[in-house]
Short mmCIF file of C-alpha atoms and ligand atoms in Angstrom, two decimals:
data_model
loop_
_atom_site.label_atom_id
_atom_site.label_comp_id
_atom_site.label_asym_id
_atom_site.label_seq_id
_atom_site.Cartn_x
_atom_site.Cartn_y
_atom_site.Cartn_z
CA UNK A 9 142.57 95.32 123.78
CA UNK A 10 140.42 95.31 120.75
CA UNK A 11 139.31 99.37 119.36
CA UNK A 12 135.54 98.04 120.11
CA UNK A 13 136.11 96.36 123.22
CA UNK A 14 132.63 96.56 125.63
CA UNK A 15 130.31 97.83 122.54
CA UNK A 16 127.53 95.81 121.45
CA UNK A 17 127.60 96.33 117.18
CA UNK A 18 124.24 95.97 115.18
CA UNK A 19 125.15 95.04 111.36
CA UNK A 20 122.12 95.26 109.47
CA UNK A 21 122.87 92.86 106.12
CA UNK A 22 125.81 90.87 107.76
CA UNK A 23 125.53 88.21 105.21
CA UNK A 24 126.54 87.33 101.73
CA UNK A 25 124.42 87.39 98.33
CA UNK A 26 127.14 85.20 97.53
CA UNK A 27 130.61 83.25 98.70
CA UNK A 28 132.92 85.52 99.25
CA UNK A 29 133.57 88.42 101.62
CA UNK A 30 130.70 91.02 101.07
CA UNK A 31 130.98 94.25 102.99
CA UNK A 32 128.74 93.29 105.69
CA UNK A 33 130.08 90.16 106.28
CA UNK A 34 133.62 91.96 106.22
CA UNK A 35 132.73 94.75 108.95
CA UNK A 36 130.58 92.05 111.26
CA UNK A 37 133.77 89.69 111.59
CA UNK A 38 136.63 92.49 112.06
CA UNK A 39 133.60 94.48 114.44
CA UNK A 40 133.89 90.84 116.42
CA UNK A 41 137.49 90.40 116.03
CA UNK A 42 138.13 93.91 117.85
CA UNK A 43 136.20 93.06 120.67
CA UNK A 44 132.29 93.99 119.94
CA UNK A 45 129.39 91.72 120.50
CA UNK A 46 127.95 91.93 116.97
CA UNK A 47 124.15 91.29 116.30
CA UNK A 48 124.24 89.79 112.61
CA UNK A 49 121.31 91.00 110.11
CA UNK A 50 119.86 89.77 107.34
CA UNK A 51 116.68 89.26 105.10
CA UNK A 52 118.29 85.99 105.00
CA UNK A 53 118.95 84.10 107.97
CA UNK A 54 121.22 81.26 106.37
CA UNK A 55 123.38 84.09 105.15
CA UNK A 56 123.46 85.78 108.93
CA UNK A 57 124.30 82.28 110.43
CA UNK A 58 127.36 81.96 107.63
CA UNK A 59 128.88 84.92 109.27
CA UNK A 60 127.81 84.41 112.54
CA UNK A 61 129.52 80.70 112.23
CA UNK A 62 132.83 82.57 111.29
CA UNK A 63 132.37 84.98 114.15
CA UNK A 64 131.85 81.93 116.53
CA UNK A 65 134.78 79.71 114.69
CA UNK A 66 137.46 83.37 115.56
CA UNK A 67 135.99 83.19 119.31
CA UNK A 68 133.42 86.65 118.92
CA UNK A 69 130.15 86.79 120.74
CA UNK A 70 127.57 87.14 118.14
CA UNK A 71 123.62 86.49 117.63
CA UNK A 72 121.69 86.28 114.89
CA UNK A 73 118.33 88.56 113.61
CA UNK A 74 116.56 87.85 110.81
CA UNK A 75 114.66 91.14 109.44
CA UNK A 76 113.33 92.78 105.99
CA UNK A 77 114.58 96.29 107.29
CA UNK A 78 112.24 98.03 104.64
CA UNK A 79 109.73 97.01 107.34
CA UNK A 80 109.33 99.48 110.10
CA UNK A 81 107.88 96.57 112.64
CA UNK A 82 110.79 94.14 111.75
CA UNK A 83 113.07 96.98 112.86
CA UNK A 84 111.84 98.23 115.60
CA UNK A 85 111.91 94.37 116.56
CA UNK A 86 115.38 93.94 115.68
CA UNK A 87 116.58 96.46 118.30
CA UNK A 88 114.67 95.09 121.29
CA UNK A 89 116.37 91.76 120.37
CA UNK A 90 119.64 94.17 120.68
CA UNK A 91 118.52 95.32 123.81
CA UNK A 92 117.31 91.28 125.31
CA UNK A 93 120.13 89.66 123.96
CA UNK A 94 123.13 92.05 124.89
CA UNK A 95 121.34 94.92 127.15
CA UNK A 96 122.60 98.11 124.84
CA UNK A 97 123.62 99.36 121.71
CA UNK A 98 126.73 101.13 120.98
CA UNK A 99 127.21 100.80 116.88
CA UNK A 100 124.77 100.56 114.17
CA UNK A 101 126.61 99.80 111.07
CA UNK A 102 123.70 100.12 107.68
CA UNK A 103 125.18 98.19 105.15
CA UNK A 104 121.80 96.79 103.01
CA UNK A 105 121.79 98.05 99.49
CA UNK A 106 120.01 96.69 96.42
CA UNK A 107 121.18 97.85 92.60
CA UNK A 108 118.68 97.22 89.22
CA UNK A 109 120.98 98.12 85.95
CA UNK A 110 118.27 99.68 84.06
CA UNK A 111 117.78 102.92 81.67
CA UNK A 112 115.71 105.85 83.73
CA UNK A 113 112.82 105.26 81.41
CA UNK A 114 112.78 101.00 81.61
CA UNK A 115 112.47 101.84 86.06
CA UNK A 116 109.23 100.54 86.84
CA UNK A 117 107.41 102.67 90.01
CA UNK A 118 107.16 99.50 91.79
CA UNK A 119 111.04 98.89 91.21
CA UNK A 120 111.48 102.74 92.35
CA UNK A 121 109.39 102.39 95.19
CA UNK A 122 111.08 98.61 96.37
CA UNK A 123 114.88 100.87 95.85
CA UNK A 124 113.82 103.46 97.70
CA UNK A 125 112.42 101.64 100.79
CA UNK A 126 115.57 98.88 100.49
CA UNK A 127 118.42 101.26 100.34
CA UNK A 128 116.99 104.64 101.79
CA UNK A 129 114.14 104.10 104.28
CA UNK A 130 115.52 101.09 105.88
CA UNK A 131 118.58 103.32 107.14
CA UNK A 132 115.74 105.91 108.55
CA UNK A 133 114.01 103.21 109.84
CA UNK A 134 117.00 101.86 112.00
CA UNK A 135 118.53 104.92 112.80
CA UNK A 136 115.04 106.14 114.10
CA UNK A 137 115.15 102.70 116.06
CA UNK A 138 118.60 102.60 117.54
CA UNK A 139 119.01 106.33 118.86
CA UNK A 140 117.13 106.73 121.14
CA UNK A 141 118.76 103.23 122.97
CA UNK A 142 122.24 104.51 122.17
CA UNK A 143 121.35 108.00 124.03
CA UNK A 144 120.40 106.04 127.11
CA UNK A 145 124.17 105.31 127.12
CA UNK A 146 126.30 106.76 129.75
CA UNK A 147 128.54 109.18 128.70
CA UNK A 148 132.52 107.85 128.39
CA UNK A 149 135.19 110.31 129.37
CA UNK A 150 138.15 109.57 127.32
CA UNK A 151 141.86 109.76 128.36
CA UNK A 152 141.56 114.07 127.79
CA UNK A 153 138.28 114.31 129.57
CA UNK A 154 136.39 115.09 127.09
CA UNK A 155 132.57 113.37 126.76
CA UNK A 156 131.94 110.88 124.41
CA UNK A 157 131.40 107.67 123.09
CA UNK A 158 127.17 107.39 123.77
CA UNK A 159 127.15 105.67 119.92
CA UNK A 160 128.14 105.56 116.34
CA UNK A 161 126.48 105.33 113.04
CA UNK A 162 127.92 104.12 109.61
CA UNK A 163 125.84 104.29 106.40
CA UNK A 164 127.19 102.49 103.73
CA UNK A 165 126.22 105.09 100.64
CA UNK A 166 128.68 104.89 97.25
CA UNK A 167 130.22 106.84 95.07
CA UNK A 168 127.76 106.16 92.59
CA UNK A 169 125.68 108.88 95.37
CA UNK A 170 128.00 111.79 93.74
CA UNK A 171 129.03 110.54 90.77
CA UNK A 172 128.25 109.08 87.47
CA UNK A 173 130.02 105.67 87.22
CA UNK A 174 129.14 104.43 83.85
CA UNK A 175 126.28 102.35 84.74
CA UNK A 176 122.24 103.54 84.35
CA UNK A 177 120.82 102.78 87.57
CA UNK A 178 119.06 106.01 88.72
CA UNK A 179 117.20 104.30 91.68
CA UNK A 180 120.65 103.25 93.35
CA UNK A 181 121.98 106.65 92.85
CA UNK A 182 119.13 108.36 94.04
CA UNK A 183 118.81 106.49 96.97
CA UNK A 184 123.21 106.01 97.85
CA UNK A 185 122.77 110.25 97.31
CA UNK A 186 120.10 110.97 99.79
CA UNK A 187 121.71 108.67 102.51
CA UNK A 188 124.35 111.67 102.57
CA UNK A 189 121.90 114.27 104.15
CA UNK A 190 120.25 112.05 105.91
CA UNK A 191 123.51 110.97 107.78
CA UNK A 192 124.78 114.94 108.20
CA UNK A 193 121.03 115.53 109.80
CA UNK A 194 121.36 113.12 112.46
CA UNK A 195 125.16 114.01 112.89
CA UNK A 196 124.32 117.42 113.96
CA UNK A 197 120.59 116.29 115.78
CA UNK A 198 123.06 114.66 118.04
CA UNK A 199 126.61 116.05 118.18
CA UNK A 200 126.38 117.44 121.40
CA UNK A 201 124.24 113.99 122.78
CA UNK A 202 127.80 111.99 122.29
CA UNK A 203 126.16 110.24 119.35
CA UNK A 204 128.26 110.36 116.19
CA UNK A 205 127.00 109.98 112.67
CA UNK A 206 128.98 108.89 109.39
CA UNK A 207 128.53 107.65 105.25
CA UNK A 208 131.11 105.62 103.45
CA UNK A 209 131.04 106.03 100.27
CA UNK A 210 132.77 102.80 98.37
CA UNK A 211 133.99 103.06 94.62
CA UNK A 212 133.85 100.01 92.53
CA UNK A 213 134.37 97.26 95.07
CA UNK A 214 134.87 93.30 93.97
CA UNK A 215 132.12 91.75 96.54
CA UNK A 216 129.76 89.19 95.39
CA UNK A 217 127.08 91.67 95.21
CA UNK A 218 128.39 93.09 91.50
CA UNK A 219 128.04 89.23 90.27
CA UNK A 220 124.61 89.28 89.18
CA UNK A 221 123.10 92.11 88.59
CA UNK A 222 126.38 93.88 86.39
CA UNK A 223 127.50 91.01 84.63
CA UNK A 224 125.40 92.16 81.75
CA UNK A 225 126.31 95.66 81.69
CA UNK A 226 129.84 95.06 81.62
CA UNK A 227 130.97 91.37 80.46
CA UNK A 228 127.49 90.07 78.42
CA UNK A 229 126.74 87.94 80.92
CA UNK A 230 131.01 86.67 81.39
CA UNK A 231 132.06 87.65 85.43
CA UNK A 232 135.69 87.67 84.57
CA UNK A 233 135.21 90.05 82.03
CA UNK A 234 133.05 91.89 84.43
CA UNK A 235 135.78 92.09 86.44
CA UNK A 236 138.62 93.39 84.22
CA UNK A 237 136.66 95.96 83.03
CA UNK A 238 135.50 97.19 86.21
CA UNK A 239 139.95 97.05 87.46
CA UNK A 240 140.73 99.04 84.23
CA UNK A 241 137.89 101.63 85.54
CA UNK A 242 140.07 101.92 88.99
CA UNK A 243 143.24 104.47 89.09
CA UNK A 244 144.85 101.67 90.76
CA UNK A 245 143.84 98.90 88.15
CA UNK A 246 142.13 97.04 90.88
CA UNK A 247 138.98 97.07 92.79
CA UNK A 248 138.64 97.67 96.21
CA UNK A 249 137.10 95.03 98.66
CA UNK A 250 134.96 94.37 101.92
CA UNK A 251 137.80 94.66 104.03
CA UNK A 252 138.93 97.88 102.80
CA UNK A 253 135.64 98.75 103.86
CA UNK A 254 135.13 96.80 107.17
CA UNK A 255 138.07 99.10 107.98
CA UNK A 256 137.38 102.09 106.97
CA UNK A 257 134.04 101.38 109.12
CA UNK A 258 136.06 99.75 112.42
CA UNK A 259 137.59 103.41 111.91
CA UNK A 260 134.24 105.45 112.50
CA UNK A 261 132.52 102.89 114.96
CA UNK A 262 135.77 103.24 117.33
CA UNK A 263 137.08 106.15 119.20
CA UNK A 264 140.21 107.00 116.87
CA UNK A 265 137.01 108.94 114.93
CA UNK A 266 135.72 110.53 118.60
CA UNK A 267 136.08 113.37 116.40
CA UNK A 268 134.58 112.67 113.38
CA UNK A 269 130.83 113.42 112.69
CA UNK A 270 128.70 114.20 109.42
CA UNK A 271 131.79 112.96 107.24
CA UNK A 272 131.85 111.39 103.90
CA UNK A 273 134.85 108.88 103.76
CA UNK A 274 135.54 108.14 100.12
CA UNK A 275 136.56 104.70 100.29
CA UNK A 276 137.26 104.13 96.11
CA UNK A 277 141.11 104.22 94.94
CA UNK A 278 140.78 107.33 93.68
CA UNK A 279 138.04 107.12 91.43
CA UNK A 280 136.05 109.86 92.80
CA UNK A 281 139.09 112.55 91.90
CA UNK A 282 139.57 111.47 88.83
CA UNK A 283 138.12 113.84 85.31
CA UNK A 284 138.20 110.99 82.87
P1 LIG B 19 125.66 91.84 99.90
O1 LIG B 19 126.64 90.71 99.69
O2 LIG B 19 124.52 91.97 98.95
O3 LIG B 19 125.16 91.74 101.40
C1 LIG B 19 124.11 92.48 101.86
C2 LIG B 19 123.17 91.57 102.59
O4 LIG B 19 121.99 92.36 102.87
C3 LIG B 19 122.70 90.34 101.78
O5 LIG B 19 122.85 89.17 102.54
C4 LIG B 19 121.25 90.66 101.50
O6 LIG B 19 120.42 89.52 101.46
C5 LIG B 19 120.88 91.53 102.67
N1 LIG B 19 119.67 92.29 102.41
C6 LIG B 19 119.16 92.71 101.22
N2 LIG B 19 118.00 93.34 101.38
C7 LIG B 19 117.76 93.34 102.72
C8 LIG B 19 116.70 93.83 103.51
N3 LIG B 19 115.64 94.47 102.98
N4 LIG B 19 116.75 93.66 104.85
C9 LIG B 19 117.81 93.01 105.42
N5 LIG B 19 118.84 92.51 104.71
C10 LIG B 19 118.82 92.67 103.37
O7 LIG B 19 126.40 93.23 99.82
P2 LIG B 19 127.74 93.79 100.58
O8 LIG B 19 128.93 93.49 99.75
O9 LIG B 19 127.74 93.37 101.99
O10 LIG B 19 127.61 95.37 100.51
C11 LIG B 19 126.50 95.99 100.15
C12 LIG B 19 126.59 97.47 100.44
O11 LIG B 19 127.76 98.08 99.87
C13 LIG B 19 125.39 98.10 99.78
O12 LIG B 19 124.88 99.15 100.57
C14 LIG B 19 126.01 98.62 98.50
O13 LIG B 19 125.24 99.63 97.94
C15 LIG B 19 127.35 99.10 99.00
N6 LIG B 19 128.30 99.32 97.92
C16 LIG B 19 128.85 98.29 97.24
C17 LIG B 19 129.73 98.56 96.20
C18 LIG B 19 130.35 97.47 95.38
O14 LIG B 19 130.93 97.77 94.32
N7 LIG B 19 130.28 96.22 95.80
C19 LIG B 19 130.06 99.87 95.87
C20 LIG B 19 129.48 100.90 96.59
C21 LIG B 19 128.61 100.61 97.63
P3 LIG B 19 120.03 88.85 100.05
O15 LIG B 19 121.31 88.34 99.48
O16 LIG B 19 119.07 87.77 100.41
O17 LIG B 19 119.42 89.94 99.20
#
């Protein structure tokens, strides 16, 4: 009796820059595990088959999309495959997000521009794509009669959205801050349609995304250095990781969060609360 039993989930950058578990990868898998039929996204196809192949190995019903989502077209395209392939849409789960290390004054326009459209357009783009195919779901009447259940969106923002985390990289806070508004607008646009809309904001999470770009910034160029100082940074002394996300999203997609719309679930160890 899986929490997402009968709900068709579209995760929109299901794969992996890396090996690992990424957050994408994380929430498309436990999605499948608890019952969905999960569409898996990517710019990258060979990364949405990698997760797709685990999906497939557990059991899960999953396709595959391949789609820039900066690309209004490609989106738009990606839920009519949805709709051929599995006849609705119940979750749509934005997890793409692209981060450039760089001092304000070093951003190029084209780099703020490319940001922007990655991180912050896309999740217009797909939300302006999926709703109106989750509001021609019927309404579900739960065990206390109340109406719900017509769909659910999760935008993966971060912390670094409200917060300064010790890194320069205006375009990824920029962007991870306006997803925030842009979730609470559609949460109330639809709060009475039975759609529900939610961010997650992650702290400093060990998924193969940090690898590349903030080896530099932290470790000159050494990952496991990298690494310990970004565990000393944590009130726990450890990251977080994509399952502590994939669960935190399971949460909002299913309908323990029936009641839960235009929130911002800090998903960091603390970090967030912390002065210095
Ligand atoms: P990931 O391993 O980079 O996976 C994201 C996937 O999205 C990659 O396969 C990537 O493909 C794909 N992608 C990139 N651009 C795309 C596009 N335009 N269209 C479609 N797919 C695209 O990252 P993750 O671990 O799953 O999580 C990333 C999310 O968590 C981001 O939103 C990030 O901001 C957020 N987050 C992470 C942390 C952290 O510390 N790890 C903290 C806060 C928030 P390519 O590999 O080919 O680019």
């Amino acid at each position: 009796m899986g929490k997402l039993r009968d709900r068709v989930a579209i995760v929109v950058g299901a794969g992996s820059v890396g090996p690992g578990w990424g957050n994408g990868k994380a929430a498309a898998v436990l999605f499948a595990r608890e019952g969905a039929r999960v569409l898996a996204v990517d710019i990258d196809p060979e990364a949405a088959a990698e997760t797709a192949g685990i999906i497939a190995r557990d059991g899960g019903t999953v396709e595959t999309f391949a789609a820039d989502v900066s690309d209004a077209g490609q989106v738009e395209a990606m839920v009519d495959a949805c709709l051929e392939r599995f006849g609705r849409v119940d979750v749509l789960h934005n997890n793409v997000g692209i981060v450039a290390p760089r001092p304000t004054v070093e951003v190029s326009e084209a780099d703020w521009d490319r940001i922007c459209a990655v991180n912050l357009k896309s999740m217009f783009l797909t939300c302006r794509a999926a709703l109106p195919a989750m509001e021609r779901n019927e309404f579900r009447i739960d065990p206390d009669g109340r109406r719900i259940g017509r769909g659910a969106v999760i935008n993966i923002s971060s912390v670094s959205g409200i917060r300064w985390t010790g890194v320069p990289y205006v375009t990824y806070s920029v962007t991870k801050g306006a997803i925030l508004p842009l979730t609470r607008s559609i949460a109330l646009e639809y709060a009475d349609r039975g759609i529900r809309a939610n961010a997650i904001l992650p702290g400093l999470m060990n998924t193969p995304m940090i690898v590349e770009p903030l080896k530099d910034v932290y470790g000159g160029g050494d990952v496991d250095r990298m690494i310990d100082a970004r565990d000393a940074q944590c009130p726990t002394g450890y990251m977080g990781d994509g399952w502590d996300v994939a669960h935190a999203a399971l949460f909002l997609a299913s309908d323990d969060a029936r009641y839960v719309t235009g929130a911002e679930l800090v998903v960091d160890g603390g970090i967030s609360a912390k002065l210095v």
